[in-house]
Amino acid sequence: MWSRRLVLGVLVLPVALLVFGDGAAVHAPRTEPVTGPRPPRGLPQPALVSRHAWHADEGLVRERPHYTGAAKALFVHHTGNPNDYDCADAPRLIRAVQSEHVEQDGWDDIGYNFLVDRCGTIYEGRAGGVGRAVLGAHTKGFNTDTVGVAAIGNFGEGAEVPKPMMDALVRLAAWKLRPGADPLGRIDLVSTNDESRFDKGQVARLHVISGHRDSYETRCPGEALYRLLPELRERTAKRRATVPGHSQAARLRPYV
C-alpha cells in the first residue's frame, strides 16, 4: 500500500493525450526486453497502458528487471489515493507512486506489477515486460512467483469499489495467473523475509488470490476491496474455465 496521498491538480488531460502525446526526452519508446523467461499463457492479454504511455520516469529505475517463475499467486493492493480522481489523472498518480517507491522507500522501481484505475483501465507497473514473470516489490516475503496488482484508490470501510475496476481485476487475474493455477484454491509459499506475517523460511498457506494483509501486517487492500476477494476468485475461475485453449500459450496483444 502507498501511504502518501496526492492532491489532484486542476489541470486534467484526456487519456488519449497522455497516451499519444510527446513525453520527456528521457522516455525512450517502450519495447519488450529480449531477456527473461516467457511463461506460458492460457488467455489473451487484456488491453493495457504501457509505461511509455503513462510517462514512467525511466531515469528513476536503479536496476535492470529481475525475473521469477510464472505467477502461482496474485496479491491485491490499494494505493491509498482519494477515490474521486478523474481517470485522466491516473498516469500522474502512478508517476507519484513510482517516485514514492524509489525515492522514499528505496526500491529499484515502482513495486506493483500492474495498477488498475476506477474506470477499469489497466496500467503496466514495474518494468521488464508485461508478458514476462517480472519480480516485483509488492508483498514483502512473497514476491517470488507472484504478481502484485494495485487498485488506485482507498478502499477502506464504507468505500465503493467501482464495477469497471472489479471487471479489470478479473481480466488481469485470469490472464496473469499461470495455467493450472486455481483461483479458488490455496497454495503453499515460503516466506523470504521475517518482516512479513511469517518467519523467513516458514511455509504460508495462502489463497491463490490474496490480499496484501494476508501476508503482511497492513490494512491493505482495505476492508471494502478485501471483502470482494471471494467474488474476484469466483469470477476469475469462471473466466479461465470458459476460454478455449486454456492450457496453450496465447499470442500477446499489442499495447494500447
PDB file of C-alpha atoms in Angstrom:
ATOM      1  CA  MET A   1       0.000   0.000   0.000  1.00  0.00           C
ATOM      2  CA  TRP A   2       1.191   3.502  -0.780  1.00  0.00           C
ATOM      3  CA  SER A   3       0.597   5.688   2.273  1.00  0.00           C
ATOM      4  CA  ARG A   4       1.203   9.152   0.856  1.00  0.00           C
ATOM      5  CA  ARG A   5      -1.822  10.859  -0.628  1.00  0.00           C
ATOM      6  CA  LEU A   6      -1.564  13.101  -3.630  1.00  0.00           C
ATOM      7  CA  VAL A   7      -3.735  16.174  -4.017  1.00  0.00           C
ATOM      8  CA  LEU A   8      -5.008  16.321  -7.570  1.00  0.00           C
ATOM      9  CA  GLY A   9      -4.201  19.416  -9.596  1.00  0.00           C
ATOM     10  CA  VAL A  10      -6.619  21.484 -11.617  1.00  0.00           C
ATOM     11  CA  LEU A  11      -5.177  20.503 -14.982  1.00  0.00           C
ATOM     12  CA  VAL A  12      -6.857  17.408 -16.423  1.00  0.00           C
ATOM     13  CA  LEU A  13      -5.725  15.929 -19.724  1.00  0.00           C
ATOM     14  CA  PRO A  14      -7.666  13.389 -21.763  1.00  0.00           C
ATOM     15  CA  VAL A  15      -6.218   9.883 -21.599  1.00  0.00           C
ATOM     16  CA  ALA A  16      -5.708   9.964 -25.368  1.00  0.00           C
ATOM     17  CA  LEU A  17      -3.310  12.858 -24.980  1.00  0.00           C
ATOM     18  CA  LEU A  18      -1.452  11.138 -22.178  1.00  0.00           C
ATOM     19  CA  VAL A  19      -1.019   8.040 -24.285  1.00  0.00           C
ATOM     20  CA  PHE A  20      -0.123   9.576 -27.608  1.00  0.00           C
ATOM     21  CA  GLY A  21       1.309  12.989 -26.704  1.00  0.00           C
ATOM     22  CA  ASP A  22       5.017  13.804 -26.637  1.00  0.00           C
ATOM     23  CA  GLY A  23       6.846  12.736 -23.494  1.00  0.00           C
ATOM     24  CA  ALA A  24      10.036  13.985 -21.913  1.00  0.00           C
ATOM     25  CA  ALA A  25      13.285  13.215 -23.705  1.00  0.00           C
ATOM     26  CA  VAL A  26      14.248  10.533 -21.184  1.00  0.00           C
ATOM     27  CA  HIS A  27      11.203   8.443 -22.083  1.00  0.00           C
ATOM     28  CA  ALA A  28      12.521   6.035 -24.699  1.00  0.00           C
ATOM     29  CA  PRO A  29       9.947   4.130 -26.781  1.00  0.00           C
ATOM     30  CA  ARG A  30       8.683   1.126 -24.814  1.00  0.00           C
ATOM     31  CA  THR A  31       9.831  -2.220 -26.163  1.00  0.00           C
ATOM     32  CA  GLU A  32       9.709  -5.738 -24.800  1.00  0.00           C
ATOM     33  CA  PRO A  33      13.144  -6.728 -23.437  1.00  0.00           C
ATOM     34  CA  VAL A  34      14.869  -9.606 -25.170  1.00  0.00           C
ATOM     35  CA  THR A  35      15.880 -11.348 -21.947  1.00  0.00           C
ATOM     36  CA  GLY A  36      13.864 -13.063 -19.250  1.00  0.00           C
ATOM     37  CA  PRO A  37      11.560 -16.071 -19.290  1.00  0.00           C
ATOM     38  CA  ARG A  38       8.267 -16.038 -21.138  1.00  0.00           C
ATOM     39  CA  PRO A  39       5.801 -18.018 -19.012  1.00  0.00           C
ATOM     40  CA  PRO A  40       3.095 -19.897 -20.936  1.00  0.00           C
ATOM     41  CA  ARG A  41      -0.193 -18.112 -21.342  1.00  0.00           C
ATOM     42  CA  GLY A  42      -3.653 -19.618 -21.339  1.00  0.00           C
ATOM     43  CA  LEU A  43      -5.655 -16.467 -22.062  1.00  0.00           C
ATOM     44  CA  PRO A  44      -5.068 -13.426 -24.278  1.00  0.00           C
ATOM     45  CA  GLN A  45      -3.507 -10.357 -22.733  1.00  0.00           C
ATOM     46  CA  PRO A  46      -6.073  -7.715 -21.771  1.00  0.00           C
ATOM     47  CA  ALA A  47      -5.704  -4.193 -23.134  1.00  0.00           C
ATOM     48  CA  LEU A  48      -3.363  -2.115 -21.014  1.00  0.00           C
ATOM     49  CA  VAL A  49      -1.463   1.168 -20.924  1.00  0.00           C
ATOM     50  CA  SER A  50       2.312   0.839 -21.225  1.00  0.00           C
ATOM     51  CA  ARG A  51       4.940   2.593 -19.117  1.00  0.00           C
ATOM     52  CA  HIS A  52       5.838   4.722 -22.117  1.00  0.00           C
ATOM     53  CA  ALA A  53       2.226   5.840 -22.399  1.00  0.00           C
ATOM     54  CA  TRP A  54       1.882   6.870 -18.753  1.00  0.00           C
ATOM     55  CA  HIS A  55       5.321   8.508 -18.951  1.00  0.00           C
ATOM     56  CA  ALA A  56       7.110   6.445 -16.339  1.00  0.00           C
ATOM     57  CA  ASP A  57      10.300   8.138 -15.218  1.00  0.00           C
ATOM     58  CA  GLU A  58      12.825   5.600 -16.508  1.00  0.00           C
ATOM     59  CA  GLY A  59      15.592   7.739 -15.068  1.00  0.00           C
ATOM     60  CA  LEU A  60      14.456   6.693 -11.580  1.00  0.00           C
ATOM     61  CA  VAL A  61      14.914   2.983 -12.297  1.00  0.00           C
ATOM     62  CA  ARG A  62      18.016   1.743 -10.485  1.00  0.00           C
ATOM     63  CA  GLU A  63      18.458  -1.798 -11.818  1.00  0.00           C
ATOM     64  CA  ARG A  64      17.565  -3.961 -14.771  1.00  0.00           C
ATOM     65  CA  PRO A  65      14.499  -6.180 -14.247  1.00  0.00           C
ATOM     66  CA  HIS A  66      14.808  -9.473 -12.431  1.00  0.00           C
ATOM     67  CA  TYR A  67      12.642 -12.438 -13.344  1.00  0.00           C
ATOM     68  CA  THR A  68      10.947 -15.188 -11.409  1.00  0.00           C
ATOM     69  CA  GLY A  69       8.644 -18.106 -12.177  1.00  0.00           C
ATOM     70  CA  ALA A  70       5.174 -17.752 -13.677  1.00  0.00           C
ATOM     71  CA  ALA A  71       2.652 -16.430 -11.160  1.00  0.00           C
ATOM     72  CA  LYS A  72       1.445 -19.056  -8.716  1.00  0.00           C
ATOM     73  CA  ALA A  73      -0.455 -16.394  -6.782  1.00  0.00           C
ATOM     74  CA  LEU A  74      -1.712 -12.829  -7.108  1.00  0.00           C
ATOM     75  CA  PHE A  75      -1.735 -10.211  -4.345  1.00  0.00           C
ATOM     76  CA  VAL A  76      -4.280  -7.375  -4.400  1.00  0.00           C
ATOM     77  CA  HIS A  77      -3.319  -3.944  -3.038  1.00  0.00           C
ATOM     78  CA  HIS A  78      -4.694  -0.410  -2.978  1.00  0.00           C
ATOM     79  CA  THR A  79      -2.631   2.752  -3.348  1.00  0.00           C
ATOM     80  CA  GLY A  80      -4.330   4.937  -0.719  1.00  0.00           C
ATOM     81  CA  ASN A  81      -5.270   7.774  -3.101  1.00  0.00           C
ATOM     82  CA  PRO A  82      -8.597   9.597  -2.682  1.00  0.00           C
ATOM     83  CA  ASN A  83     -11.261   7.862  -4.746  1.00  0.00           C
ATOM     84  CA  ASP A  84     -12.684  10.920  -6.516  1.00  0.00           C
ATOM     85  CA  TYR A  85      -9.833  11.338  -9.003  1.00  0.00           C
ATOM     86  CA  ASP A  86     -10.511  11.872 -12.691  1.00  0.00           C
ATOM     87  CA  CYS A  87      -9.343   8.798 -14.589  1.00  0.00           C
ATOM     88  CA  ALA A  88      -7.409  11.027 -16.992  1.00  0.00           C
ATOM     89  CA  ASP A  89      -5.231  11.851 -13.974  1.00  0.00           C
ATOM     90  CA  ALA A  90      -4.361   8.220 -13.239  1.00  0.00           C
ATOM     91  CA  PRO A  91      -0.995   8.371 -15.094  1.00  0.00           C
ATOM     92  CA  ARG A  92       0.088  11.268 -12.890  1.00  0.00           C
ATOM     93  CA  LEU A  93      -0.932   9.374  -9.772  1.00  0.00           C
ATOM     94  CA  ILE A  94       1.062   6.360 -10.922  1.00  0.00           C
ATOM     95  CA  ARG A  95       4.135   8.526 -11.528  1.00  0.00           C
ATOM     96  CA  ALA A  96       3.804   9.777  -7.949  1.00  0.00           C
ATOM     97  CA  VAL A  97       3.641   6.175  -6.678  1.00  0.00           C
ATOM     98  CA  GLN A  98       6.772   5.355  -8.681  1.00  0.00           C
ATOM     99  CA  SER A  99       8.582   8.344  -7.205  1.00  0.00           C
ATOM    100  CA  GLU A 100       7.493   7.380  -3.682  1.00  0.00           C
ATOM    101  CA  HIS A 101       8.631   3.783  -4.076  1.00  0.00           C
ATOM    102  CA  VAL A 102      12.051   4.721  -5.429  1.00  0.00           C
ATOM    103  CA  GLU A 103      12.969   7.975  -3.709  1.00  0.00           C
ATOM    104  CA  GLN A 104      11.444   7.330  -0.278  1.00  0.00           C
ATOM    105  CA  ASP A 105      11.159   3.546   0.030  1.00  0.00           C
ATOM    106  CA  GLY A 106      14.483   2.933  -1.706  1.00  0.00           C
ATOM    107  CA  TRP A 107      13.197   0.389  -4.228  1.00  0.00           C
ATOM    108  CA  ASP A 108      14.549  -0.066  -7.747  1.00  0.00           C
ATOM    109  CA  ASP A 109      11.282   0.902  -9.468  1.00  0.00           C
ATOM    110  CA  ILE A 110       7.566   1.017  -8.762  1.00  0.00           C
ATOM    111  CA  GLY A 111       6.765  -2.076  -6.708  1.00  0.00           C
ATOM    112  CA  TYR A 112       3.492  -3.208  -8.294  1.00  0.00           C
ATOM    113  CA  ASN A 113       3.472  -5.250 -11.485  1.00  0.00           C
ATOM    114  CA  PHE A 114       0.171  -3.680 -12.568  1.00  0.00           C
ATOM    115  CA  LEU A 115      -2.264  -0.974 -11.480  1.00  0.00           C
ATOM    116  CA  VAL A 116      -5.966  -0.538 -12.224  1.00  0.00           C
ATOM    117  CA  ASP A 117      -7.926   2.716 -12.085  1.00  0.00           C
ATOM    118  CA  ARG A 118     -11.574   3.225 -11.154  1.00  0.00           C
ATOM    119  CA  CYS A 119     -12.596   3.341 -14.827  1.00  0.00           C
ATOM    120  CA  GLY A 120     -11.186  -0.147 -15.425  1.00  0.00           C
ATOM    121  CA  THR A 121      -8.006   0.833 -17.250  1.00  0.00           C
ATOM    122  CA  ILE A 122      -5.054  -1.491 -16.608  1.00  0.00           C
ATOM    123  CA  TYR A 123      -1.554   0.003 -16.435  1.00  0.00           C
ATOM    124  CA  GLU A 124       1.816  -1.677 -16.707  1.00  0.00           C
ATOM    125  CA  GLY A 125       3.701  -1.167 -13.456  1.00  0.00           C
ATOM    126  CA  ARG A 126       7.205  -2.472 -12.827  1.00  0.00           C
ATOM    127  CA  ALA A 127       9.435  -2.599 -15.910  1.00  0.00           C
ATOM    128  CA  GLY A 128      10.512  -5.816 -17.553  1.00  0.00           C
ATOM    129  CA  GLY A 129       7.767  -6.842 -19.958  1.00  0.00           C
ATOM    130  CA  VAL A 130       4.096  -7.414 -19.208  1.00  0.00           C
ATOM    131  CA  GLY A 131       4.168 -10.898 -20.728  1.00  0.00           C
ATOM    132  CA  ARG A 132       7.106 -11.974 -18.592  1.00  0.00           C
ATOM    133  CA  ALA A 133       7.328 -13.015 -14.954  1.00  0.00           C
ATOM    134  CA  VAL A 134       8.864  -9.829 -13.554  1.00  0.00           C
ATOM    135  CA  LEU A 135       9.970  -9.978  -9.912  1.00  0.00           C
ATOM    136  CA  GLY A 136       8.054  -7.222  -8.141  1.00  0.00           C
ATOM    137  CA  ALA A 137       8.473  -5.453  -4.798  1.00  0.00           C
ATOM    138  CA  HIS A 138       4.843  -5.536  -3.737  1.00  0.00           C
ATOM    139  CA  THR A 139       4.494  -8.165  -0.989  1.00  0.00           C
ATOM    140  CA  LYS A 140       7.390  -8.423   1.458  1.00  0.00           C
ATOM    141  CA  GLY A 141       8.451 -12.043   1.785  1.00  0.00           C
ATOM    142  CA  PHE A 142       6.348 -13.290  -1.121  1.00  0.00           C
ATOM    143  CA  ASN A 143       7.457 -11.570  -4.322  1.00  0.00           C
ATOM    144  CA  THR A 144       8.845 -14.755  -5.863  1.00  0.00           C
ATOM    145  CA  ASP A 145       6.491 -16.470  -8.333  1.00  0.00           C
ATOM    146  CA  THR A 146       3.710 -13.967  -7.620  1.00  0.00           C
ATOM    147  CA  VAL A 147       2.234 -10.853  -9.187  1.00  0.00           C
ATOM    148  CA  GLY A 148       1.167  -7.659  -7.414  1.00  0.00           C
ATOM    149  CA  VAL A 149      -1.825  -5.628  -8.611  1.00  0.00           C
ATOM    150  CA  ALA A 150      -2.796  -2.284  -7.064  1.00  0.00           C
ATOM    151  CA  ALA A 151      -6.235  -0.717  -7.243  1.00  0.00           C
ATOM    152  CA  ILE A 152      -5.788   3.064  -7.468  1.00  0.00           C
ATOM    153  CA  GLY A 153      -7.793   4.464  -4.559  1.00  0.00           C
ATOM    154  CA  ASN A 154      -8.527   3.902  -0.888  1.00  0.00           C
ATOM    155  CA  PHE A 155     -10.957   1.059  -0.263  1.00  0.00           C
ATOM    156  CA  GLY A 156     -11.358   1.096   3.480  1.00  0.00           C
ATOM    157  CA  GLU A 157     -14.610   0.557   5.345  1.00  0.00           C
ATOM    158  CA  GLY A 158     -17.598   2.125   3.566  1.00  0.00           C
ATOM    159  CA  ALA A 159     -15.815   2.733   0.279  1.00  0.00           C
ATOM    160  CA  GLU A 160     -17.348   1.662  -3.011  1.00  0.00           C
ATOM    161  CA  VAL A 161     -15.270  -0.464  -5.366  1.00  0.00           C
ATOM    162  CA  PRO A 162     -16.300   0.557  -8.908  1.00  0.00           C
ATOM    163  CA  LYS A 163     -17.587  -2.223 -11.138  1.00  0.00           C
ATOM    164  CA  PRO A 164     -15.190  -1.334 -14.012  1.00  0.00           C
ATOM    165  CA  MET A 165     -12.291  -1.739 -11.585  1.00  0.00           C
ATOM    166  CA  MET A 166     -13.519  -5.156 -10.470  1.00  0.00           C
ATOM    167  CA  ASP A 167     -14.046  -6.206 -14.085  1.00  0.00           C
ATOM    168  CA  ALA A 168     -10.463  -5.203 -14.907  1.00  0.00           C
ATOM    169  CA  LEU A 169      -9.097  -7.097 -11.900  1.00  0.00           C
ATOM    170  CA  VAL A 170     -10.884 -10.216 -13.150  1.00  0.00           C
ATOM    171  CA  ARG A 171      -9.435  -9.854 -16.666  1.00  0.00           C
ATOM    172  CA  LEU A 172      -5.954  -9.276 -15.311  1.00  0.00           C
ATOM    173  CA  ALA A 173      -6.006 -12.113 -12.777  1.00  0.00           C
ATOM    174  CA  ALA A 174      -7.438 -14.588 -15.284  1.00  0.00           C
ATOM    175  CA  TRP A 175      -4.651 -13.764 -17.750  1.00  0.00           C
ATOM    176  CA  LYS A 176      -1.651 -13.374 -15.462  1.00  0.00           C
ATOM    177  CA  LEU A 177      -2.011 -16.405 -13.210  1.00  0.00           C
ATOM    178  CA  ARG A 178      -0.079 -19.311 -14.685  1.00  0.00           C
ATOM    179  CA  PRO A 179      -2.017 -22.084 -16.464  1.00  0.00           C
ATOM    180  CA  GLY A 180      -3.110 -24.664 -13.926  1.00  0.00           C
ATOM    181  CA  ALA A 181      -3.392 -22.207 -11.045  1.00  0.00           C
ATOM    182  CA  ASP A 182      -6.776 -22.490  -9.317  1.00  0.00           C
ATOM    183  CA  PRO A 183      -8.166 -19.023  -8.476  1.00  0.00           C
ATOM    184  CA  LEU A 184     -10.443 -20.679  -5.903  1.00  0.00           C
ATOM    185  CA  GLY A 185      -7.642 -22.632  -4.271  1.00  0.00           C
ATOM    186  CA  ARG A 186      -4.802 -22.141  -1.844  1.00  0.00           C
ATOM    187  CA  ILE A 187      -1.077 -22.546  -2.292  1.00  0.00           C
ATOM    188  CA  ASP A 188       1.957 -23.028  -0.064  1.00  0.00           C
ATOM    189  CA  LEU A 189       4.522 -20.243  -0.392  1.00  0.00           C
ATOM    190  CA  VAL A 190       7.778 -19.943   1.552  1.00  0.00           C
ATOM    191  CA  SER A 191       8.450 -16.617   3.245  1.00  0.00           C
ATOM    192  CA  THR A 192      11.736 -14.936   2.361  1.00  0.00           C
ATOM    193  CA  ASN A 193      11.512 -12.128   4.931  1.00  0.00           C
ATOM    194  CA  ASP A 194      10.994 -12.066   8.701  1.00  0.00           C
ATOM    195  CA  GLU A 195       9.132  -8.755   8.361  1.00  0.00           C
ATOM    196  CA  SER A 196       6.156 -10.500   6.780  1.00  0.00           C
ATOM    197  CA  ARG A 197       3.494 -12.243   8.862  1.00  0.00           C
ATOM    198  CA  PHE A 198       5.595 -15.380   8.522  1.00  0.00           C
ATOM    199  CA  ASP A 199       9.181 -16.001   9.637  1.00  0.00           C
ATOM    200  CA  LYS A 200      11.766 -16.403   6.924  1.00  0.00           C
ATOM    201  CA  GLY A 201      11.672 -19.990   5.716  1.00  0.00           C
ATOM    202  CA  GLN A 202       8.187 -20.610   7.100  1.00  0.00           C
ATOM    203  CA  VAL A 203       5.602 -22.111   4.766  1.00  0.00           C
ATOM    204  CA  ALA A 204       2.480 -19.972   4.472  1.00  0.00           C
ATOM    205  CA  ARG A 205      -0.739 -21.431   3.117  1.00  0.00           C
ATOM    206  CA  LEU A 206      -2.361 -18.555   1.241  1.00  0.00           C
ATOM    207  CA  HIS A 207      -5.175 -18.030  -1.230  1.00  0.00           C
ATOM    208  CA  VAL A 208      -4.073 -18.094  -4.862  1.00  0.00           C
ATOM    209  CA  ILE A 209      -5.741 -14.664  -4.985  1.00  0.00           C
ATOM    210  CA  SER A 210      -4.858 -12.976  -1.690  1.00  0.00           C
ATOM    211  CA  GLY A 211      -4.983  -9.527  -0.204  1.00  0.00           C
ATOM    212  CA  HIS A 212      -1.778  -7.831   0.899  1.00  0.00           C
ATOM    213  CA  ARG A 213      -2.907  -8.158   4.526  1.00  0.00           C
ATOM    214  CA  ASP A 214      -2.841 -11.939   4.267  1.00  0.00           C
ATOM    215  CA  SER A 215       0.951 -11.926   4.213  1.00  0.00           C
ATOM    216  CA  TYR A 216       1.889  -8.598   5.839  1.00  0.00           C
ATOM    217  CA  GLU A 217       0.711  -6.553   8.832  1.00  0.00           C
ATOM    218  CA  THR A 218      -1.360  -3.939   6.991  1.00  0.00           C
ATOM    219  CA  ARG A 219      -4.946  -2.968   6.249  1.00  0.00           C
ATOM    220  CA  CYS A 220      -4.254  -3.088   2.519  1.00  0.00           C
ATOM    221  CA  PRO A 221      -6.250  -3.503   0.265  1.00  0.00           C
ATOM    222  CA  GLY A 222      -8.893  -2.003   2.552  1.00  0.00           C
ATOM    223  CA  GLU A 223     -11.975  -3.628   4.077  1.00  0.00           C
ATOM    224  CA  ALA A 224     -14.257  -2.936   1.101  1.00  0.00           C
ATOM    225  CA  LEU A 225     -11.958  -4.446  -1.505  1.00  0.00           C
ATOM    226  CA  TYR A 226     -10.854  -7.288   0.751  1.00  0.00           C
ATOM    227  CA  ARG A 227     -14.476  -8.388   1.199  1.00  0.00           C
ATOM    228  CA  LEU A 228     -14.787  -8.631  -2.586  1.00  0.00           C
ATOM    229  CA  LEU A 229     -11.875 -11.050  -2.980  1.00  0.00           C
ATOM    230  CA  PRO A 230     -14.176 -14.126  -2.854  1.00  0.00           C
ATOM    231  CA  GLU A 231     -16.113 -12.619  -5.775  1.00  0.00           C
ATOM    232  CA  LEU A 232     -12.853 -11.906  -7.587  1.00  0.00           C
ATOM    233  CA  ARG A 233     -11.791 -15.530  -7.137  1.00  0.00           C
ATOM    234  CA  GLU A 234     -15.127 -16.881  -8.370  1.00  0.00           C
ATOM    235  CA  ARG A 235     -15.261 -14.636 -11.432  1.00  0.00           C
ATOM    236  CA  THR A 236     -11.627 -15.287 -12.309  1.00  0.00           C
ATOM    237  CA  ALA A 237     -12.160 -19.048 -12.122  1.00  0.00           C
ATOM    238  CA  LYS A 238     -15.217 -18.841 -14.365  1.00  0.00           C
ATOM    239  CA  ARG A 239     -13.382 -16.731 -16.928  1.00  0.00           C
ATOM    240  CA  ARG A 240     -10.464 -19.149 -17.068  1.00  0.00           C
ATOM    241  CA  ALA A 241     -12.769 -22.165 -17.325  1.00  0.00           C
ATOM    242  CA  THR A 242     -14.743 -20.825 -20.288  1.00  0.00           C
ATOM    243  CA  VAL A 243     -11.868 -19.667 -22.518  1.00  0.00           C
ATOM    244  CA  PRO A 244     -10.867 -22.261 -25.155  1.00  0.00           C
ATOM    245  CA  GLY A 245      -7.230 -23.338 -25.226  1.00  0.00           C
ATOM    246  CA  HIS A 246      -6.619 -22.529 -21.557  1.00  0.00           C
ATOM    247  CA  SER A 247      -3.608 -24.790 -21.427  1.00  0.00           C
ATOM    248  CA  GLN A 248      -1.960 -23.400 -24.554  1.00  0.00           C
ATOM    249  CA  ALA A 249       0.115 -20.287 -24.961  1.00  0.00           C
ATOM    250  CA  ALA A 250      -1.732 -17.247 -26.217  1.00  0.00           C
ATOM    251  CA  ARG A 251      -0.349 -14.599 -28.521  1.00  0.00           C
ATOM    252  CA  LEU A 252       0.183 -11.253 -26.803  1.00  0.00           C
ATOM    253  CA  ARG A 253      -1.890  -8.352 -27.981  1.00  0.00           C
ATOM    254  CA  PRO A 254      -0.180  -5.045 -28.753  1.00  0.00           C
ATOM    255  CA  TYR A 255      -0.189  -2.207 -26.259  1.00  0.00           C
ATOM    256  CA  VAL A 256      -2.959   0.401 -26.370  1.00  0.00           C
TER     257      VAL A 256
END
